[in-house]
C-alpha cells in the first residue's frame, strides 16, 4: 500500500486501510484516542503498543499538559483536560491521543519514520 510519502504496512485490524490521520472528536472531558489503535487487552504495559507502533513505522512524540498549562482545573481534582489545545510538533505529525496518566494529561503525536 502506498501513502503520499512512504510505503506503509496497514495494521491488522484495518486490513487494507492505512493507519494515519483521522478526524479528531474529543469527548466531553477533552480526551481522545485514535480509533485505529488496536486494543491491547487493557494492559498498562506500554511494550505491546511500542512494538505495534514500530511495526507501523511510526515515530512517536509525547508531551504533558503541565508543560503547556500550569494552572488548569485538572490540577485541582477536575477529571478533564478541556481548554488544553496541544499543538502539533510539525505538519507531518498526526494525533494518536490525548489521555490521562498517573502523571496527568498527556498528548501523543506520530509521524512516519523517514528511512533512507
MMTF fields as JSON, N, C-alpha, C and O atoms, coordinates in Angstrom:
{
  "mmtfVersion": "1.0.0",
  "mmtfProducer": "UNKNOWN",
  "numBonds": 463,
  "numAtoms": 464,
  "numGroups": 116,
  "numChains": 1,
  "numModels": 1,
  "chainsPerModel": [1],
  "groupsPerChain": [116],
  "chainIdList": ["A"],
  "bondAtomList": [4, 2, 8, 6, 12, 10, 16, 14, 20, 18, 24, 22, 28, 26, 32, 30, 36, 34, 40, 38, 44, 42, 48, 46, 52, 50, 56, 54, 60, 58, 64, 62, 68, 66, 72, 70, 76, 74, 80, 78, 84, 82, 88, 86, 92, 90, 96, 94, 100, 98, 104, 102, 108, 106, 112, 110, 116, 114, 120, 118, 124, 122, 128, 126, 132, 130, 136, 134, 140, 138, 144, 142, 148, 146, 152, 150, 156, 154, 160, 158, 164, 162, 168, 166, 172, 170, 176, 174, 180, 178, 184, 182, 188, 186, 192, 190, 196, 194, 200, 198, 204, 202, 208, 206, 212, 210, 216, 214, 220, 218, 224, 222, 228, 226, 232, 230, 236, 234, 240, 238, 244, 242, 248, 246, 252, 250, 256, 254, 260, 258, 264, 262, 268, 266, 272, 270, 276, 274, 280, 278, 284, 282, 288, 286, 292, 290, 296, 294, 300, 298, 304, 302, 308, 306, 312, 310, 316, 314, 320, 318, 324, 322, 328, 326, 332, 330, 336, 334, 340, 338, 344, 342, 348, 346, 352, 350, 356, 354, 360, 358, 364, 362, 368, 366, 372, 370, 376, 374, 380, 378, 384, 382, 388, 386, 392, 390, 396, 394, 400, 398, 404, 402, 408, 406, 412, 410, 416, 414, 420, 418, 424, 422, 428, 426, 432, 430, 436, 434, 440, 438, 444, 442, 448, 446, 452, 450, 456, 454, 460, 458],
  "bondOrderList": [1, 1, 1, 1, 1, 1, 1, 1, 1, 1, 1, 1, 1, 1, 1, 1, 1, 1, 1, 1, 1, 1, 1, 1, 1, 1, 1, 1, 1, 1, 1, 1, 1, 1, 1, 1, 1, 1, 1, 1, 1, 1, 1, 1, 1, 1, 1, 1, 1, 1, 1, 1, 1, 1, 1, 1, 1, 1, 1, 1, 1, 1, 1, 1, 1, 1, 1, 1, 1, 1, 1, 1, 1, 1, 1, 1, 1, 1, 1, 1, 1, 1, 1, 1, 1, 1, 1, 1, 1, 1, 1, 1, 1, 1, 1, 1, 1, 1, 1, 1, 1, 1, 1, 1, 1, 1, 1, 1, 1, 1, 1, 1, 1, 1, 1],
  "groupList": [{"groupName": "UNK", "atomNameList": ["N", "CA", "C", "O"], "elementList": ["N", "C", "C", "O"], "formalChargeList": [0, 0, 0, 0], "bondAtomList": [1, 0, 2, 1, 3, 2], "bondOrderList": [1, 1, 2], "singleLetterCode": "X", "chemCompType": "L-PEPTIDE LINKING"}],
  "groupTypeList": [0, 0, 0, 0, 0, 0, 0, 0, 0, 0, 0, 0, 0, 0, 0, 0, 0, 0, 0, 0, 0, 0, 0, 0, 0, 0, 0, 0, 0, 0, 0, 0, 0, 0, 0, 0, 0, 0, 0, 0, 0, 0, 0, 0, 0, 0, 0, 0, 0, 0, 0, 0, 0, 0, 0, 0, 0, 0, 0, 0, 0, 0, 0, 0, 0, 0, 0, 0, 0, 0, 0, 0, 0, 0, 0, 0, 0, 0, 0, 0, 0, 0, 0, 0, 0, 0, 0, 0, 0, 0, 0, 0, 0, 0, 0, 0, 0, 0, 0, 0, 0, 0, 0, 0, 0, 0, 0, 0, 0, 0, 0, 0, 0, 0, 0, 0],
  "groupIdList": [1, 2, 3, 4, 5, 6, 7, 8, 9, 10, 11, 12, 13, 14, 15, 16, 17, 18, 19, 20, 21, 22, 23, 24, 25, 26, 27, 28, 29, 30, 31, 32, 33, 34, 35, 36, 37, 38, 39, 40, 41, 42, 43, 44, 45, 46, 47, 48, 49, 50, 51, 52, 53, 54, 55, 56, 57, 58, 59, 60, 61, 62, 63, 64, 65, 66, 67, 68, 69, 70, 71, 72, 73, 74, 75, 76, 77, 78, 79, 80, 81, 82, 83, 84, 85, 86, 87, 88, 89, 90, 91, 92, 93, 94, 95, 96, 97, 98, 99, 100, 101, 102, 103, 104, 105, 106, 107, 108, 109, 110, 111, 112, 113, 114, 115, 116],
  "secStructList": [7, 5, 7, 1, 1, 1, 5, 7, 7, 7, 7, 4, 4, 4, 6, 6, 1, 7, 7, 7, 7, 7, 7, 7, 7, 7, 7, 6, 6, 1, 7, 3, 3, 7, 6, 6, 1, 7, 7, 7, 6, 6, 7, 7, 7, 1, 2, 2, 2, 2, 2, 2, 2, 2, 2, 6, 6, 3, 3, 3, 3, 3, 3, 3, 4, 4, 4, 6, 7, 1, 1, 7, 4, 4, 4, 4, 6, 7, 1, 7, 7, 6, 6, 7, 7, 7, 7, 7, 1, 1, 6, 6, 7, 3, 3, 3, 3, 3, 3, 7, 7, 6, 6, 7, 7, 3, 3, 3, 3, 3, 3, 3, 7, 7, 7, 7],
  "xCoordList": [0.85, 0.0, 0.896, 1.985, 0.465, 1.275, 0.555, -0.626, 1.268, 0.728, 1.293, 2.013, 0.984, 1.508, 3.022, 3.668, 3.595, 5.006, 5.795, 6.886, 5.266, 6.041, 5.227, 3.997, 5.94, 5.286, 5.02, 5.877, 3.847, 3.483, 2.825, 2.339, 2.815, 2.105, 0.862, 0.971, -0.326, -1.536, -1.595, -1.044, -2.269, -2.433, -3.395, -4.263, -3.258, -4.1, -5.59, -6.403, -5.954, -7.363, -8.043, -9.228, -7.301, -7.908, -7.564, -7.896, -6.907, -6.622, -5.981, -4.817, -6.735, -6.205, -6.252, -5.909, -6.661, -6.736, -5.448, -5.094, -4.752, -3.501, -3.771, -4.737, -2.905, -3.025, -2.47, -1.359, -3.238, -2.791, -3.758, -4.546, -3.703, -4.545, -6.034, -6.445, -6.819, -8.278, -8.839, -8.119, -10.133, -10.789, -10.794, -11.087, -10.47, -10.413, -11.683, -11.996, -12.415, -13.603, -13.417, -13.7, -12.94, -12.682, -13.992, -15.014, -13.953, -15.161, -15.434, -14.694, -16.489, -16.918, -15.86, -15.885, -14.936, -13.872, -12.558, -11.556, -12.563, -11.384, -10.445, -9.413, -10.78, -9.913, -10.204, -11.292, -9.239, -9.433, -8.327, -7.173, -8.671, -7.7, -7.98, -9.135, -6.944, -7.08, -7.846, -7.466, -8.914, -9.725, -9.014, -9.478, -7.914, -7.194, -6.163, -5.552, -5.96, -5.006, -5.65, -6.751, -4.989, -5.577, -5.798, -5.162, -6.709, -6.944, -5.886, -5.784, -5.122, -4.071, -4.503, -3.671, -5.794, -6.309, -6.34, -6.363, -6.342, -6.449, -5.177, -5.183, -4.095, -2.844, -2.276, -2.431, -1.626, -0.944, 0.516, 1.247, 0.938, 2.296, 2.42, 1.685, 3.33, 3.446, 4.148, 4.136, 4.755, 5.544, 4.748, 5.242, 3.534, 2.803, 2.495, 2.57, 2.154, 1.887, 3.153, 3.103, 4.276, 5.532, 5.934, 6.424, 5.729, 6.029, 5.125, 5.596, 3.826, 2.879, 3.259, 3.266, 3.574, 3.935, 5.179, 5.246, 6.153, 7.362, 7.019, 7.552, 6.126, 5.696, 4.998, 5.075, 4.327, 3.638, 4.595, 4.203, 5.844, 6.816, 6.57, 6.809, 6.084, 5.743, 6.824, 7.374, 7.112, 7.915, 6.925, 5.999, 7.099, 6.158, 6.795, 7.995, 5.962, 6.403, 5.294, 4.137, 5.645, 4.67, 5.051, 6.229, 4.041, 4.273, 3.104, 2.081, 3.261, 2.212, 1.622, 2.216, 0.431, -0.293, 0.416, 0.354, 1.089, 1.704, 2.835, 3.266, 3.318, 4.284, 3.642, 4.325, 2.313, 1.571, 0.713, 0.635, 0.069, -0.873, -0.544, -0.856, 0.071, 0.378, -0.849, -0.949, -1.781, -2.991, -4.192, -4.631, -4.708, -5.857, -6.674, -6.106, -8.009, -8.842, -8.447, -8.72, -7.809, -7.368, -6.472, -6.569, -5.612, -4.655, -5.328, -4.705, -6.62, -7.405, -8.429, -9.391, -8.23, -9.096, -10.153, -10.864, -10.286, -11.246, -10.727, -9.521, -11.631, -11.225, -11.367, -11.907, -10.88, -10.953, -9.714, -8.929, -9.567, -8.466, -9.001, -8.273, -10.28, -10.881, -10.091, -9.637, -9.937, -9.167, -7.711, -6.996, -7.269, -5.903, -5.948, -6.619, -5.245, -5.201, -3.752, -3.089, -3.257, -1.858, -1.568, -2.369, -0.427, -0.041, 0.859, 1.753, 0.603, 1.394, 2.853, 3.137, 3.783, 5.189, 5.595, 6.705, 4.712, 5.014, 3.928, 3.07, 3.948, 2.862, 2.752, 1.678, 3.832, 3.789, 3.313, 3.159, 3.079, 2.652, 1.13, 0.45, 0.593, -0.847, -1.09, -0.222, -2.285, -2.629, -2.911, -3.688, -2.264, -2.522, -3.494, -4.322, -3.398, -4.316, -4.024, -2.907, -5.063, -4.982, -5.583, -6.773, -4.777, -5.201, -4.664, -3.706, -5.306, -4.915, -3.92, -4.027, -2.963, -1.995, -1.883, -2.466, -1.15, -0.97, -0.143, -0.101, 0.511, 1.273, 0.512, 1.068, -0.756, -1.561, -1.794, -1.314, -2.537, -2.865, -1.621, -0.687, -1.644, -0.568, -1.164, -2.322, -0.36, -0.713, 0.379, 1.556, -0.035, 0.944, 0.696, -0.433, 1.777, 1.759, 2.556, 3.411, 2.275, 3.029, 3.287, 2.556, 4.345, 4.617, 5.338, 5.908, 5.308, 6.015, 7.512, 8.02, 8.207, 9.665, 10.211, 9.786, 11.137, 11.779, 12.993, 13.926, 12.961, 14.066, 14.763, 14.121, 16.082, 16.829, 16.787, 17.365],
  "yCoordList": [-1.167, 0.0, 1.23, 1.198, 2.292, 3.496, 4.691, 4.908, 5.469, 6.731, 7.834, 7.553, 9.072, 10.185, 10.292, 10.863, 9.762, 9.972, 8.671, 8.577, 7.679, 6.474, 5.218, 5.237, 4.12, 2.824, 2.445, 2.64, 1.909, 1.58, 0.213, -0.299, -0.366, -1.613, -1.288, -0.701, -1.653, -1.382, -2.247, -3.347, -1.737, -2.523, -3.674, -3.542, -4.795, -5.958, -5.675, -6.248, -4.806, -4.517, -3.915, -4.152, -3.139, -2.418, -2.993, -2.395, -4.139, -4.792, -3.869, -3.496, -3.498, -2.666, -1.182, -0.397, -0.761, 0.659, 1.074, 0.516, 2.052, 2.512, 3.264, 4.021, 3.049, 3.771, 5.168, 5.335, 6.165, 7.544, 8.507, 8.114, 9.768, 10.793, 10.517, 10.002, 10.865, 10.797, 12.058, 12.804, 12.283, 13.422, 13.218, 12.128, 14.271, 14.213, 14.82, 15.984, 14.019, 14.491, 14.12, 12.994, 15.079, 14.819, 14.636, 15.218, 13.813, 13.591, 14.802, 15.784, 14.725, 15.871, 16.317, 17.459, 15.429, 15.765, 16.122, 16.386, 16.129, 16.528, 15.409, 15.667, 14.158, 13.022, 12.5, 12.718, 11.814, 11.212, 10.2, 10.442, 9.067, 8.053, 7.716, 7.54, 7.627, 7.282, 5.96, 4.978, 5.923, 4.699, 3.526, 2.391, 3.764, 2.686, 1.987, 1.011, 2.476, 1.818, 0.538, 0.588, -0.596, -1.856, -1.876, -1.136, -2.734, -2.973, -3.975, -5.081, -3.576, -4.447, -5.154, -5.47, -5.4, -6.167, -5.424, -6.048, -4.106, -3.32, -3.248, -2.713, -3.777, -3.739, -2.322, -1.547, -1.998, -0.712, -0.828, 0.162, -2.034, -2.257, -1.617, -1.997, -0.659, 0.011, -0.819, -0.433, -1.941, -2.724, -3.159, -2.973, -3.732, -4.145, -2.964, -3.1, -1.819, -0.631, -0.188, 0.145, -0.182, 0.246, -0.685, -0.229, -1.982, -2.945, -2.677, -2.63, -2.501, -2.228, -0.943, -0.922, 0.131, 1.407, 1.242, 1.801, 0.486, 0.238, -0.54, -0.25, -1.534, -2.3, -1.403, -1.653, -0.373, 0.569, 1.606, 2.39, 1.613, 2.59, 3.979, 4.974, 4.05, 5.335, 5.82, 5.05, 7.091, 7.782, 8.484, 9.133, 8.369, 8.935, 10.076, 10.077, 11.045, 12.158, 12.424, 12.606, 12.447, 12.632, 13.847, 14.098, 14.597, 15.702, 15.745, 15.094, 16.511, 16.556, 17.953, 18.943, 18.002, 19.257, 20.251, 21.455, 19.778, 20.746, 21.522, 22.552, 21.043, 21.808, 22.974, 23.922, 22.904, 23.957, 24.789, 26.01, 24.126, 24.807, 24.475, 23.386, 25.392, 25.161, 25.327, 24.699, 26.167, 26.417, 25.92, 26.571, 24.784, 24.171, 23.472, 22.963, 23.435, 22.758, 21.304, 20.779, 20.646, 19.265, 19.161, 18.198, 20.136, 20.089, 20.309, 20.136, 20.696, 20.842, 19.724, 19.86, 18.621, 17.462, 17.27, 16.265, 18.188, 18.004, 16.902, 16.786, 16.105, 14.96, 15.255, 14.441, 16.417, 16.759, 17.541, 17.998, 17.676, 18.496, 19.536, 20.013, 19.887, 20.903, 22.201, 22.58, 22.864, 24.096, 23.884, 24.842, 22.637, 22.337, 22.006, 21.06, 22.772, 22.569, 22.334, 23.247, 21.106, 20.839, 21.064, 20.711, 21.648, 21.966, 20.88, 20.364, 20.553, 19.555, 19.996, 21.182, 19.039, 19.392, 19.762, 20.245, 19.539, 19.883, 19.38, 18.603, 19.809, 19.467, 17.984, 17.525, 17.228, 15.804, 14.919, 13.711, 15.504, 14.749, 14.68, 15.64, 13.546, 13.416, 12.92, 12.308, 13.198, 12.91, 11.43, 10.815, 10.871, 9.497, 9.478, 8.573, 10.475, 10.501, 11.617, 12.127, 11.976, 12.863, 12.046, 11.73, 11.704, 10.719, 11.069, 11.829, 10.496, 10.728, 9.657, 8.497, 10.057, 9.126, 9.443, 10.419, 8.637, 8.943, 10.208, 10.753, 10.679, 11.93, 13.105, 14.193, 12.891, 13.954, 13.75, 12.776, 14.673, 14.553, 14.576, 15.349, 13.714, 13.625, 13.665, 13.304, 14.104, 14.055, 13.262, 13.346, 12.497, 11.752, 11.996, 11.918, 12.294, 12.54, 11.445, 10.811, 11.223, 10.24, 10.789, 11.638, 10.276, 10.52, 9.301, 8.516, 9.153, 8.046, 8.268, 9.362, 7.214, 7.295, 7.442, 6.742, 8.341, 8.522, 7.608, 7.754, 6.671, 5.714, 5.946, 5.977, 6.106, 6.368, 5.197, 5.265],
  "zCoordList": [0.0, 0.0, 0.0, 0.573, -0.621, -0.749, -0.155, -0.423, 0.653, 1.154, 0.28, -0.678, 0.589, -0.196, -0.073, -0.952, 0.986, 1.238, 1.317, 0.754, 2.0, 2.303, 2.032, 2.066, 1.761, 1.766, 3.214, 4.076, 3.483, 4.859, 4.912, 3.903, 6.095, 6.344, 7.147, 8.223, 6.658, 7.431, 8.681, 8.717, 9.703, 10.917, 10.628, 9.765, 11.326, 11.063, 11.216, 10.491, 12.139, 12.395, 11.17, 10.936, 10.393, 9.287, 7.921, 6.897, 7.894, 6.628, 5.619, 5.761, 4.601, 3.533, 3.802, 2.917, 4.983, 5.299, 6.001, 7.04, 5.435, 6.034, 7.331, 7.431, 8.327, 9.585, 9.383, 8.881, 9.77, 9.61, 10.262, 11.122, 9.859, 10.473, 10.264, 9.225, 11.256, 11.175, 11.823, 12.488, 11.62, 12.251, 13.768, 14.259, 14.49, 15.951, 16.526, 16.275, 17.302, 18.019, 19.482, 19.892, 20.259, 21.674, 22.424, 22.06, 23.486, 24.28, 25.174, 25.142, 25.962, 26.77, 27.777, 28.235, 28.123, 29.068, 28.38, 29.045, 27.047, 26.29, 25.89, 25.27, 26.231, 25.925, 24.524, 23.99, 23.933, 22.615, 22.368, 22.721, 21.763, 21.352, 19.893, 19.506, 19.094, 17.675, 17.567, 18.204, 16.773, 16.693, 16.024, 16.137, 15.339, 14.672, 15.534, 15.1, 16.755, 17.647, 18.175, 18.722, 18.023, 18.491, 20.002, 20.752, 20.421, 21.847, 22.311, 21.78, 23.285, 23.798, 25.077, 25.928, 25.212, 26.339, 27.656, 28.716, 27.61, 28.834, 29.657, 30.766, 29.127, 29.881, 29.934, 28.99, 31.031, 31.14, 30.722, 30.722, 30.366, 29.885, 28.502, 27.59, 28.32, 27.028, 25.948, 24.779, 26.315, 25.357, 24.121, 23.009, 24.256, 23.053, 22.121, 20.9, 22.695, 21.881, 21.152, 19.968, 21.847, 21.226, 20.085, 19.052, 20.269, 19.207, 18.012, 16.875, 18.261, 17.187, 16.451, 15.22, 17.184, 16.56, 15.686, 14.591, 16.16, 15.367, 14.099, 13.027, 14.219, 13.048, 12.032, 10.829, 12.501, 11.62, 11.031, 10.167, 11.493, 11.01, 11.558, 10.875, 12.81, 13.411, 14.365, 15.152, 14.279, 15.28, 16.193, 15.708, 17.5, 18.466, 19.239, 19.513, 19.582, 20.425, 21.428, 21.048, 22.71, 23.786, 24.617, 24.869, 25.038, 25.971, 26.949, 26.736, 28.013, 29.025, 29.146, 28.719, 29.742, 29.851, 30.75, 30.5, 31.79, 32.701, 32.034, 32.554, 30.892, 30.12, 29.388, 29.001, 29.196, 28.497, 29.438, 29.299, 30.396, 31.296, 32.745, 33.225, 33.42, 34.836, 35.717, 36.771, 35.292, 36.072, 35.274, 34.325, 35.657, 34.986, 36.061, 37.027, 35.913, 36.92, 37.178, 38.257, 36.207, 36.404, 37.631, 38.392, 37.824, 38.934, 40.285, 41.332, 40.254, 41.488, 41.636, 42.392, 40.921, 41.082, 40.013, 40.042, 39.074, 37.979, 37.053, 36.835, 36.518, 35.695, 34.202, 33.453, 33.775, 32.355, 31.943, 32.775, 30.632, 30.108, 29.133, 28.263, 29.284, 28.423, 28.529, 29.609, 27.413, 27.384, 27.014, 26.719, 27.027, 26.593, 25.115, 24.706, 24.325, 22.883, 22.468, 21.977, 22.666, 22.349, 20.865, 20.0, 20.597, 19.226, 18.649, 19.32, 17.402, 16.694, 16.609, 16.44, 16.728, 16.6, 15.166, 14.944, 14.207, 12.819, 11.892, 12.311, 10.634, 9.71, 9.377, 8.989, 9.518, 9.177, 10.329, 10.153, 11.504, 12.685, 12.746, 12.386, 13.2, 13.426, 14.848, 15.471, 15.338, 16.728, 16.945, 16.215, 17.965, 18.396, 19.568, 19.674, 20.45, 21.572, 22.551, 22.644, 23.275, 24.432, 25.56, 25.534, 26.545, 27.535, 28.913, 29.056, 29.92, 31.305, 31.734, 31.336, 32.539, 33.116, 34.602, 35.075, 35.329, 36.751, 36.944, 38.047, 35.894, 35.95, 35.345, 35.191, 35.002, 34.419, 32.931, 32.35, 32.309, 30.889, 29.995, 30.209, 29.002, 28.022, 26.615, 26.404, 25.675, 24.259, 23.549, 23.897, 22.553, 21.774, 20.293, 19.809, 19.595, 18.157, 17.473, 18.091, 16.194, 15.414, 14.02, 13.509, 13.431, 12.016, 11.48, 12.238, 10.186, 9.553, 9.707, 9.465, 10.112, 10.187, 8.776, 7.858, 8.616, 7.32, 7.287, 8.077, 6.364, 6.247, 4.911, 3.862, 4.961, 3.715, 2.76, 1.675]
}
